[in-house]
PDB file of C-alpha atoms and ligand atoms in Angstrom:
ATOM      1  CA  MET A  14      37.555   9.521  40.543  1.00 96.00           C
ATOM      2  CA  ARG A  15      40.449   9.836  38.393  1.00 98.00           C
ATOM      3  CA  ILE A  16      40.379   8.643  34.626  1.00 98.00           C
ATOM      4  CA  GLY A  17      42.479   8.213  32.096  1.00 98.00           C
ATOM      5  CA  ILE A  18      42.198   8.316  28.393  1.00 98.00           C
ATOM      6  CA  LEU A  19      43.947   6.324  25.806  1.00 98.00           C
ATOM      7  CA  GLY A  20      42.460   8.712  22.246  1.00 98.00           C
ATOM      8  CA  THR A  21      41.689  12.466  21.782  1.00 98.00           C
ATOM      9  CA  GLY A  22      38.870  11.452  18.612  1.00 98.00           C
ATOM     10  CA  ASN A  23      35.497  11.266  19.169  1.00 98.00           C
ATOM     11  CA  MET A  24      34.666   8.485  21.824  1.00 98.00           C
ATOM     12  CA  ALA A  25      37.589  10.489  23.824  1.00 98.00           C
ATOM     13  CA  ASP A  26      35.757  13.531  23.534  1.00 98.00           C
ATOM     14  CA  ALA A  27      32.102  12.094  24.067  1.00 98.00           C
ATOM     15  CA  LEU A  28      32.359   9.922  27.189  1.00 98.00           C
ATOM     16  CA  GLY A  29      35.126  12.218  28.692  1.00 97.00           C
ATOM     17  CA  THR A  30      33.221  15.350  28.259  1.00 96.00           C
ATOM     18  CA  GLN A  31      30.499  12.961  29.729  1.00 97.00           C
ATOM     19  CA  TRP A  32      32.599  12.030  32.999  1.00 97.00           C
ATOM     20  CA  ALA A  33      34.497  15.550  33.904  1.00 96.00           C
ATOM     21  CA  ARG A  34      30.237  16.717  33.942  1.00 95.00           C
ATOM     22  CA  ALA A  35      29.884  14.640  36.685  1.00 95.00           C
ATOM     23  CA  GLY A  36      32.955  15.940  38.185  1.00 94.00           C
ATOM     24  CA  HIS A  37      36.038  13.311  37.477  1.00 96.00           C
ATOM     25  CA  GLU A  38      38.656  13.984  37.052  1.00 96.00           C
ATOM     26  CA  VAL A  39      40.100  13.039  33.696  1.00 97.00           C
ATOM     27  CA  LEU A  40      43.691  13.292  31.548  1.00 98.00           C
ATOM     28  CA  VAL A  41      43.647  13.201  28.089  1.00 98.00           C
ATOM     29  CA  ALA A  42      46.662  11.835  25.756  1.00 98.00           C
ATOM     30  CA  GLY A  43      47.124  10.749  22.541  1.00 98.00           C
ATOM     31  CA  ARG A  44      50.002  10.458  19.783  1.00 97.00           C
ATOM     32  CA  SER A  45      49.659  14.204  18.982  1.00 98.00           C
ATOM     33  CA  ALA A  46      50.519  16.817  22.337  1.00 98.00           C
ATOM     34  CA  ASP A  47      48.346  19.160  20.347  1.00 98.00           C
ATOM     35  CA  ARG A  48      45.628  17.693  19.646  1.00 98.00           C
ATOM     36  CA  ALA A  49      45.399  16.142  23.404  1.00 98.00           C
ATOM     37  CA  ALA A  50      45.648  19.901  24.513  1.00 97.00           C
ATOM     38  CA  ALA A  51      42.677  20.772  22.273  1.00 97.00           C
ATOM     39  CA  LEU A  52      40.859  18.623  23.976  1.00 98.00           C
ATOM     40  CA  ALA A  53      41.193  19.181  27.119  1.00 97.00           C
ATOM     41  CA  GLY A  54      40.483  22.789  26.666  1.00 95.00           C
ATOM     42  CA  ARG A  55      36.968  21.390  24.536  1.00 95.00           C
ATOM     43  CA  ILE A  56      36.221  19.129  27.603  1.00 95.00           C
ATOM     44  CA  ALA A  57      36.357  22.160  30.141  1.00 91.00           C
ATOM     45  CA  GLY A  58      35.043  24.967  27.980  1.00 86.00           C
ATOM     46  CA  GLY A  59      32.158  22.551  27.415  1.00 79.00           C
ATOM     47  CA  ILE A  60      30.801  22.416  30.307  1.00 77.00           C
ATOM     48  CA  GLY A  61      31.990  25.943  31.751  1.00 75.00           C
ATOM     49  CA  GLY A  62      35.652  25.081  33.107  1.00 66.00           C
ATOM     50  CA  ARG A  63      33.564  23.582  35.750  1.00 69.00           C
ATOM     51  CA  THR A  64      36.210  20.777  35.601  1.00 70.00           C
ATOM     52  CA  ALA A  65      39.992  19.111  35.914  1.00 82.00           C
ATOM     53  CA  CYS A  66      40.444  18.407  32.767  1.00 93.00           C
ATOM     54  CA  ARG A  67      44.305  18.172  31.341  1.00 96.00           C
ATOM     55  CA  ALA A  68      46.506  16.889  28.981  1.00 97.00           C
ATOM     56  CA  GLY A  69      49.483  14.406  29.068  1.00 98.00           C
ATOM     57  CA  THR A  70      51.542  11.697  27.589  1.00 98.00           C
ATOM     58  CA  LEU A  71      50.278   8.555  26.683  1.00 98.00           C
ATOM     59  CA  ARG A  72      51.912   7.401  30.050  1.00 97.00           C
ATOM     60  CA  GLU A  73      51.010   9.932  32.204  1.00 97.00           C
ATOM     61  CA  ALA A  74      46.977   8.887  31.477  1.00 98.00           C
ATOM     62  CA  ALA A  75      48.230   4.732  31.726  1.00 97.00           C
ATOM     63  CA  ALA A  76      48.985   5.506  35.133  1.00 96.00           C
ATOM     64  CA  PHE A  77      46.438   7.983  36.420  1.00 96.00           C
ATOM     65  CA  GLY A  78      43.704   6.852  36.605  1.00 87.00           C
ATOM     66  CA  ASP A  79      41.055   4.725  39.120  1.00 97.00           C
ATOM     67  CA  ALA A  80      39.826   3.595  35.005  1.00 98.00           C
ATOM     68  CA  THR A  81      41.452   4.020  31.652  1.00 98.00           C
ATOM     69  CA  LEU A  82      39.408   4.196  28.818  1.00 98.00           C
ATOM     70  CA  LEU A  83      41.476   2.618  25.653  1.00 98.00           C
ATOM     71  CA  ALA A  84      39.961   5.308  22.543  1.00 98.00           C
ATOM     72  CA  VAL A  85      41.941   4.037  19.548  1.00 98.00           C
ATOM     73  CA  PRO A  86      41.239   2.343  16.384  1.00 98.00           C
ATOM     74  CA  HIS A  87      42.098  -1.454  16.678  1.00 97.00           C
ATOM     75  CA  ALA A  88      45.032  -1.360  14.269  1.00 97.00           C
ATOM     76  CA  ALA A  89      46.551   1.197  16.615  1.00 98.00           C
ATOM     77  CA  VAL A  90      45.575  -0.296  19.639  1.00 97.00           C
ATOM     78  CA  PRO A  91      49.692  -1.857  19.711  1.00 96.00           C
ATOM     79  CA  GLU A  92      51.406   0.683  19.219  1.00 97.00           C
ATOM     80  CA  VAL A  93      49.241   2.785  21.678  1.00 97.00           C
ATOM     81  CA  LEU A  94      49.901   0.148  24.528  1.00 97.00           C
ATOM     82  CA  LYS A  95      53.680   0.264  23.625  1.00 96.00           C
ATOM     83  CA  GLU A  96      53.880   4.015  23.584  1.00 97.00           C
ATOM     84  CA  ALA A  97      51.973   3.948  27.234  1.00 97.00           C
ATOM     85  CA  GLY A  98      54.322   1.750  28.731  1.00 95.00           C
ATOM     86  CA  ALA A  99      51.518  -1.137  29.149  1.00 94.00           C
ATOM     87  CA  ASP A 100      51.960  -3.967  26.241  1.00 81.00           C
ATOM     88  CA  GLU A 101      55.045  -6.017  27.815  1.00 75.00           C
ATOM     89  CA  ASP A 102      52.650  -9.343  27.982  1.00 77.00           C
ATOM     90  CA  GLY A 103      50.914  -8.443  30.863  1.00 75.00           C
ATOM     91  CA  GLY A 104      53.587  -6.728  33.389  1.00 82.00           C
ATOM     92  CA  GLY A 105      53.073  -2.987  31.841  1.00 95.00           C
ATOM     93  CA  VAL A 106      51.287  -0.060  33.524  1.00 96.00           C
ATOM     94  CA  LEU A 107      48.116  -1.453  33.360  1.00 97.00           C
ATOM     95  CA  ARG A 108      48.450  -4.631  35.073  1.00 97.00           C
ATOM     96  CA  GLY A 109      46.299  -4.559  37.151  1.00 97.00           C
ATOM     97  CA  ARG A 110      44.418  -1.787  36.540  1.00 98.00           C
ATOM     98  CA  VAL A 111      41.045  -0.583  35.922  1.00 98.00           C
ATOM     99  CA  LEU A 112      40.332  -0.521  31.388  1.00 98.00           C
ATOM    100  CA  ILE A 113      38.304   0.459  29.654  1.00 98.00           C
ATOM    101  CA  ASP A 114      37.629  -0.997  25.853  1.00 98.00           C
ATOM    102  CA  CYS A 115      35.274   0.396  23.915  1.00 98.00           C
ATOM    103  CA  THR A 116      37.309  -0.064  20.155  1.00 98.00           C
ATOM    104  CA  ASN A 117      35.434  -1.789  17.077  1.00 98.00           C
ATOM    105  CA  ALA A 118      37.713  -4.226  14.723  1.00 98.00           C
ATOM    106  CA  ILE A 119      35.738  -3.877  12.399  1.00 97.00           C
ATOM    107  CA  GLY A 120      36.842  -3.883   8.457  1.00 96.00           C
ATOM    108  CA  PRO A 121      35.583  -3.405   5.163  1.00 96.00           C
ATOM    109  CA  GLY A 122      32.043  -5.048   4.785  1.00 95.00           C
ATOM    110  CA  PHE A 123      30.972  -4.758   8.360  1.00 96.00           C
ATOM    111  CA  VAL A 124      33.533  -8.161   9.115  1.00 96.00           C
ATOM    112  CA  LEU A 125      35.771  -8.211  12.477  1.00 97.00           C
ATOM    113  CA  THR A 126      39.623  -8.189  11.636  1.00 97.00           C
ATOM    114  CA  THR A 127      39.706 -10.176  14.660  1.00 97.00           C
ATOM    115  CA  GLN A 128      37.703 -12.799  13.165  1.00 93.00           C
ATOM    116  CA  GLY A 129      39.255 -16.504  13.766  1.00 90.00           C
ATOM    117  CA  GLY A 130      41.445 -15.419  16.720  1.00 93.00           C
ATOM    118  CA  PRO A 131      40.604 -13.946  20.039  1.00 95.00           C
ATOM    119  CA  GLY A 132      38.261 -10.732  19.866  1.00 97.00           C
ATOM    120  CA  ALA A 133      39.410  -7.420  20.933  1.00 98.00           C
ATOM    121  CA  ALA A 134      39.131  -7.023  24.217  1.00 98.00           C
ATOM    122  CA  ALA A 135      40.678 -10.448  24.710  1.00 98.00           C
ATOM    123  CA  ARG A 136      44.360  -9.448  23.124  1.00 97.00           C
ATOM    124  CA  ILE A 137      43.943  -6.144  24.805  1.00 97.00           C
ATOM    125  CA  ALA A 138      43.656  -7.800  28.594  1.00 97.00           C
ATOM    126  CA  GLU A 139      46.121 -10.785  27.412  1.00 95.00           C
ATOM    127  CA  ALA A 140      48.805  -7.572  26.088  1.00 95.00           C
ATOM    128  CA  THR A 141      48.443  -5.578  29.272  1.00 96.00           C
ATOM    129  CA  GLY A 142      47.213  -7.666  32.557  1.00 96.00           C
ATOM    130  CA  ALA A 143      44.479  -4.854  33.028  1.00 97.00           C
ATOM    131  CA  HIS A 144      40.967  -5.965  34.614  1.00 98.00           C
ATOM    132  CA  VAL A 145      39.530  -5.156  31.252  1.00 98.00           C
ATOM    133  CA  VAL A 146      35.762  -4.626  30.835  1.00 98.00           C
ATOM    134  CA  LYS A 147      34.096  -4.186  27.309  1.00 98.00           C
ATOM    135  CA  ALA A 148      31.497  -1.210  27.442  1.00 99.00           C
ATOM    136  CA  PHE A 149      30.278   1.611  25.300  1.00 98.00           C
ATOM    137  CA  ASN A 150      31.299   0.196  21.750  1.00 98.00           C
ATOM    138  CA  HIS A 151      28.320  -0.677  20.667  1.00 98.00           C
ATOM    139  CA  CYS A 152      26.283   2.769  20.170  1.00 98.00           C
ATOM    140  CA  ALA A 153      27.881   5.933  18.162  1.00 98.00           C
ATOM    141  CA  ASP A 154      29.885   8.728  19.905  1.00 98.00           C
ATOM    142  CA  SER A 155      27.279  11.309  19.111  1.00 98.00           C
ATOM    143  CA  VAL A 156      24.231   8.436  21.083  1.00 98.00           C
ATOM    144  CA  TRP A 157      27.616   8.995  23.774  1.00 98.00           C
ATOM    145  CA  ARG A 158      27.599  13.009  23.869  1.00 98.00           C
ATOM    146  CA  LEU A 159      23.466  13.117  24.287  1.00 98.00           C
ATOM    147  CA  THR A 160      22.827  14.584  27.606  1.00 96.00           C
ATOM    148  CA  PRO A 161      21.453  11.889  28.488  1.00 97.00           C
ATOM    149  CA  PRO A 162      21.089   9.320  26.078  1.00 97.00           C
ATOM    150  CA  ALA A 163      17.862   8.220  26.526  1.00 97.00           C
ATOM    151  CA  PHE A 164      14.934   7.440  24.346  1.00 96.00           C
ATOM    152  CA  PRO A 165      11.090   7.605  24.524  1.00 92.00           C
ATOM    153  CA  ASP A 166      10.051   3.820  25.684  1.00 87.00           C
ATOM    154  CA  GLY A 167       6.400   3.947  25.477  1.00 84.00           C
ATOM    155  CA  PRO A 168       5.168   7.141  27.428  1.00 86.00           C
ATOM    156  CA  LEU A 169       8.102   6.962  28.928  1.00 92.00           C
ATOM    157  CA  THR A 170      11.870   8.169  28.601  1.00 94.00           C
ATOM    158  CA  ALA A 171      14.469   5.360  29.334  1.00 96.00           C
ATOM    159  CA  PRO A 172      18.226   5.469  29.934  1.00 97.00           C
ATOM    160  CA  LEU A 173      20.190   3.609  27.728  1.00 97.00           C
ATOM    161  CA  ALA A 174      21.363   0.289  28.895  1.00 97.00           C
ATOM    162  CA  VAL A 175      25.533  -0.196  28.767  1.00 98.00           C
ATOM    163  CA  PRO A 176      26.781  -4.110  28.158  1.00 98.00           C
ATOM    164  CA  LEU A 177      29.516  -4.444  30.629  1.00 98.00           C
ATOM    165  CA  CYS A 178      31.449  -7.459  30.206  1.00 98.00           C
ATOM    166  CA  GLY A 179      34.527  -8.099  32.390  1.00 98.00           C
ATOM    167  CA  ASP A 180      35.554 -10.926  34.974  1.00 98.00           C
ATOM    168  CA  ASP A 181      37.016  -8.686  37.844  1.00 98.00           C
ATOM    169  CA  GLU A 182      34.139  -7.377  39.691  1.00 98.00           C
ATOM    170  CA  ARG A 183      35.717  -3.905  41.811  1.00 98.00           C
ATOM    171  CA  ALA A 184      36.753  -3.323  37.407  1.00 98.00           C
ATOM    172  CA  LEU A 185      32.838  -3.669  37.018  1.00 98.00           C
ATOM    173  CA  GLU A 186      31.788  -1.795  39.734  1.00 98.00           C
ATOM    174  CA  THR A 187      33.593   1.050  38.484  1.00 98.00           C
ATOM    175  CA  VAL A 188      32.353   1.025  34.778  1.00 98.00           C
ATOM    176  CA  ARG A 189      28.682   0.861  36.647  1.00 98.00           C
ATOM    177  CA  THR A 190      29.273   4.206  38.500  1.00 98.00           C
ATOM    178  CA  LEU A 191      30.632   5.932  34.869  1.00 98.00           C
ATOM    179  CA  VAL A 192      28.225   4.493  33.059  1.00 98.00           C
ATOM    180  CA  ARG A 193      25.454   6.158  35.908  1.00 98.00           C
ATOM    181  CA  ASP A 194      27.231   8.592  35.793  1.00 98.00           C
ATOM    182  CA  MET A 195      26.190   9.880  32.028  1.00 97.00           C
ATOM    183  CA  GLY A 196      22.386   9.060  32.464  1.00 98.00           C
ATOM    184  CA  CYS A 197      22.353   5.659  31.591  1.00 98.00           C
ATOM    185  CA  VAL A 198      21.943   2.256  33.118  1.00 98.00           C
ATOM    186  CA  PRO A 199      24.430  -1.149  33.242  1.00 98.00           C
ATOM    187  CA  LEU A 200      23.672  -3.691  31.594  1.00 98.00           C
ATOM    188  CA  ALA A 201      25.841  -7.001  32.940  1.00 98.00           C
ATOM    189  CA  ALA A 202      26.660  -8.722  30.029  1.00 98.00           C
ATOM    190  CA  GLY A 203      28.470 -11.444  31.592  1.00 98.00           C
ATOM    191  CA  GLY A 204      32.372 -12.271  31.485  1.00 98.00           C
ATOM    192  CA  LEU A 205      35.289 -11.321  29.375  1.00 98.00           C
ATOM    193  CA  ASP A 206      34.856 -14.247  27.398  1.00 98.00           C
ATOM    194  CA  ARG A 207      31.259 -12.607  26.390  1.00 98.00           C
ATOM    195  CA  ALA A 208      33.064  -9.869  24.822  1.00 98.00           C
ATOM    196  CA  VAL A 209      33.824 -11.421  21.531  1.00 98.00           C
ATOM    197  CA  TYR A 210      29.919 -11.723  21.167  1.00 98.00           C
ATOM    198  CA  LEU A 211      29.474  -7.842  21.942  1.00 98.00           C
ATOM    199  CA  GLU A 212      31.987  -7.059  19.611  1.00 98.00           C
ATOM    200  CA  THR A 213      30.861  -9.261  16.741  1.00 98.00           C
ATOM    201  CA  ALA A 214      26.799  -7.903  17.848  1.00 98.00           C
ATOM    202  CA  THR A 215      27.889  -4.404  17.267  1.00 98.00           C
ATOM    203  CA  ALA A 216      29.043  -5.195  13.713  1.00 98.00           C
ATOM    204  CA  PHE A 217      26.168  -6.994  12.718  1.00 98.00           C
ATOM    205  CA  LEU A 218      24.163  -3.657  14.035  1.00 98.00           C
ATOM    206  CA  ILE A 219      26.076  -1.310  12.264  1.00 98.00           C
ATOM    207  CA  GLY A 220      25.962  -3.065   9.318  1.00 98.00           C
ATOM    208  CA  LEU A 221      21.944  -2.792   9.834  1.00 98.00           C
ATOM    209  CA  TRP A 222      21.985   0.527  10.558  1.00 98.00           C
ATOM    210  CA  VAL A 223      24.350   1.753   7.893  1.00 97.00           C
ATOM    211  CA  SER A 224      22.289  -0.144   5.071  1.00 97.00           C
ATOM    212  CA  GLY A 225      18.939   1.908   6.629  1.00 98.00           C
ATOM    213  CA  LYS A 226      17.492  -0.827   8.815  1.00 98.00           C
ATOM    214  CA  ASP A 227      16.473  -0.928  11.842  1.00 97.00           C
ATOM    215  CA  PRO A 228      17.745  -3.435  14.079  1.00 96.00           C
ATOM    216  CA  ARG A 229      14.726  -2.697  17.007  1.00 94.00           C
ATOM    217  CA  ARG A 230      12.079  -4.570  14.044  1.00 95.00           C
ATOM    218  CA  MET A 231      13.503  -7.672  14.751  1.00 96.00           C
ATOM    219  CA  LEU A 232      13.304  -7.979  18.439  1.00 95.00           C
ATOM    220  CA  PRO A 233      10.142  -8.744  20.095  1.00 95.00           C
ATOM    221  CA  PRO A 234       9.383  -7.954  23.419  1.00 93.00           C
ATOM    222  CA  PHE A 235      11.070  -9.434  26.135  1.00 94.00           C
ATOM    223  CA  GLU A 236       8.007 -11.505  27.706  1.00 96.00           C
ATOM    224  CA  ALA A 237       7.635 -12.502  24.380  1.00 98.00           C
ATOM    225  CA  ALA A 238      10.984 -13.497  23.406  1.00 97.00           C
ATOM    226  CA  THR A 239      11.090 -15.479  26.776  1.00 97.00           C
ATOM    227  CA  ALA A 240       8.076 -17.062  26.838  1.00 96.00           C
TER     228      ALA A 240
HETATM  229  N1  NAP B 316      32.904   7.038  17.343  1.00 52.97           N
HETATM  230  C1  NAP B 316      32.182   6.038  17.324  1.00 52.97           C
HETATM  231  O1  NAP B 316      31.214   6.364  17.464  1.00 52.97           O
HETATM  232  C2  NAP B 316      32.379   4.543  17.928  1.00 52.97           C
HETATM  233  C3  NAP B 316      31.173   3.888  17.987  1.00 52.97           C
HETATM  234  C4  NAP B 316      32.205   3.016  19.624  1.00 52.97           C
HETATM  235  C5  NAP B 316      33.118   2.568  19.525  1.00 52.97           C
HETATM  236  N2  NAP B 316      34.521   2.811  18.650  1.00 52.97           N
HETATM  237  C6  NAP B 316      35.444   2.748  18.426  1.00 52.97           C
HETATM  238  O2  NAP B 316      36.495   3.760  19.378  1.00 52.97           O
HETATM  239  C7  NAP B 316      37.685   3.591  18.712  1.00 52.97           C
HETATM  240  C8  NAP B 316      38.395   5.352  18.698  1.00 52.97           C
HETATM  241  O3  NAP B 316      37.126   5.712  18.180  1.00 52.97           O
HETATM  242  P1  NAP B 316      37.130   7.431  17.696  1.00 52.97           P
HETATM  243  O4  NAP B 316      35.936   7.354  17.107  1.00 52.97           O
HETATM  244  O5  NAP B 316      37.301   7.976  18.927  1.00 52.97           O
HETATM  245  O6  NAP B 316      38.494   7.436  16.768  1.00 52.97           O
HETATM  246  P2  NAP B 316      39.139   8.468  15.606  1.00 52.97           P
HETATM  247  O7  NAP B 316      38.273   9.699  16.549  1.00 52.97           O
HETATM  248  O8  NAP B 316      39.643   8.253  14.586  1.00 52.97           O
HETATM  249  O9  NAP B 316      40.250   9.131  16.955  1.00 52.97           O
HETATM  250  C9  NAP B 316      41.699   7.907  16.854  1.00 52.97           C
HETATM  251  C10 NAP B 316      42.485   7.747  18.159  1.00 52.97           C
HETATM  252  O10 NAP B 316      43.281   6.814  17.671  1.00 52.97           O
HETATM  253  C11 NAP B 316      44.739   8.105  17.656  1.00 52.97           C
HETATM  254  N3  NAP B 316      45.017   6.916  17.004  1.00 52.97           N
HETATM  255  C12 NAP B 316      44.763   6.779  15.420  1.00 52.97           C
HETATM  256  N4  NAP B 316      46.058   5.680  14.471  1.00 52.97           N
HETATM  257  C13 NAP B 316      47.053   6.134  15.987  1.00 52.97           C
HETATM  258  C14 NAP B 316      48.240   5.176  15.440  1.00 52.97           C
HETATM  259  N5  NAP B 316      48.404   4.295  14.820  1.00 52.97           N
HETATM  260  N6  NAP B 316      48.736   5.585  16.574  1.00 52.97           N
HETATM  261  C15 NAP B 316      48.325   6.433  17.960  1.00 52.97           C
HETATM  262  N7  NAP B 316      47.146   6.918  17.937  1.00 52.97           N
HETATM  263  C16 NAP B 316      46.392   6.492  16.756  1.00 52.97           C
HETATM  264  C17 NAP B 316      44.385   9.173  17.243  1.00 52.97           C
HETATM  265  O11 NAP B 316      45.254   9.773  16.801  1.00 52.97           O
HETATM  266  P3  NAP B 316      45.122  11.154  15.677  1.00 52.97           P
HETATM  267  O12 NAP B 316      44.674  12.446  16.270  1.00 52.97           O
HETATM  268  O13 NAP B 316      46.908  11.607  16.131  1.00 52.97           O
HETATM  269  O14 NAP B 316      45.228  10.468  14.174  1.00 52.97           O
HETATM  270  C18 NAP B 316      42.576   9.903  17.349  1.00 52.97           C
HETATM  271  O15 NAP B 316      43.442  10.055  18.843  1.00 52.97           O
HETATM  272  C19 NAP B 316      38.114   2.650  17.703  1.00 52.97           C
HETATM  273  O16 NAP B 316      38.325   1.893  17.736  1.00 52.97           O
HETATM  274  C20 NAP B 316      36.196   2.756  17.403  1.00 52.97           C
HETATM  275  O17 NAP B 316      36.137   1.264  16.119  1.00 52.97           O
HETATM  276  C21 NAP B 316      33.902   4.523  17.688  1.00 52.97           C
END
């Protein structure tokens, strides 16, 4: 698969490395050509140069792939989409393409900056006309860097489930493949109208994690919760 990445920070690094390792062709881009080149080198170097990973412009990254990952701060999304040629009220370069939205619009106090309006994914879908899939926003980049992201579950080690919200079956199947390729399991979490709940739940989870509380302790086993 060909994957374009908008952003050259931690999430671009973590997910780009996983997908390059799985044999996908990755093109990374950001506002700094130097940082994009450095990341492309790091991704290729990190997996022994066995990959096709290169840097390009935001415009190239948006038009490059079978999927595009949007990995910039929420506040920077309009600027980045404009630079990529993707913000023309649904008529830009990302129209009809698979766009993975991992952004979190979380401000001080773990409050959503989108509160009271459409969620981040809905805004991105509206601006781009892309088949947006919300994914990978609910865990830190340190989790996505694990090979694989899997944790003890009783006596076994279970792969991490990645909730996906989206409306387009082809886009969802593309992202399910990318989830499995990094050793995780996809978790169907509803249409794009559910993405705002995933965004809200993530703000809630981060608030607990950062204050040293383990949210797993509030969750009963599945059988008990559904009895
Ligand atoms: N890191 C995590 O643990 C994590 C986990 C889940 C979701 N997320 C979400 O994923 C997204 C990316 O996070 P990240 O941790 O990868 O961020 P990051 O490491 O800070 O990288 C952000 C990227 O966005 C670019 N950027 C920032 N402001 C910009 C602007 N005004 N115009 C153009 N480009 C701009 C940065 O470019 P420069 O390098 O030039 O500044 C960089 O390429 C965010 O929405 C975040 O909430 C992060």
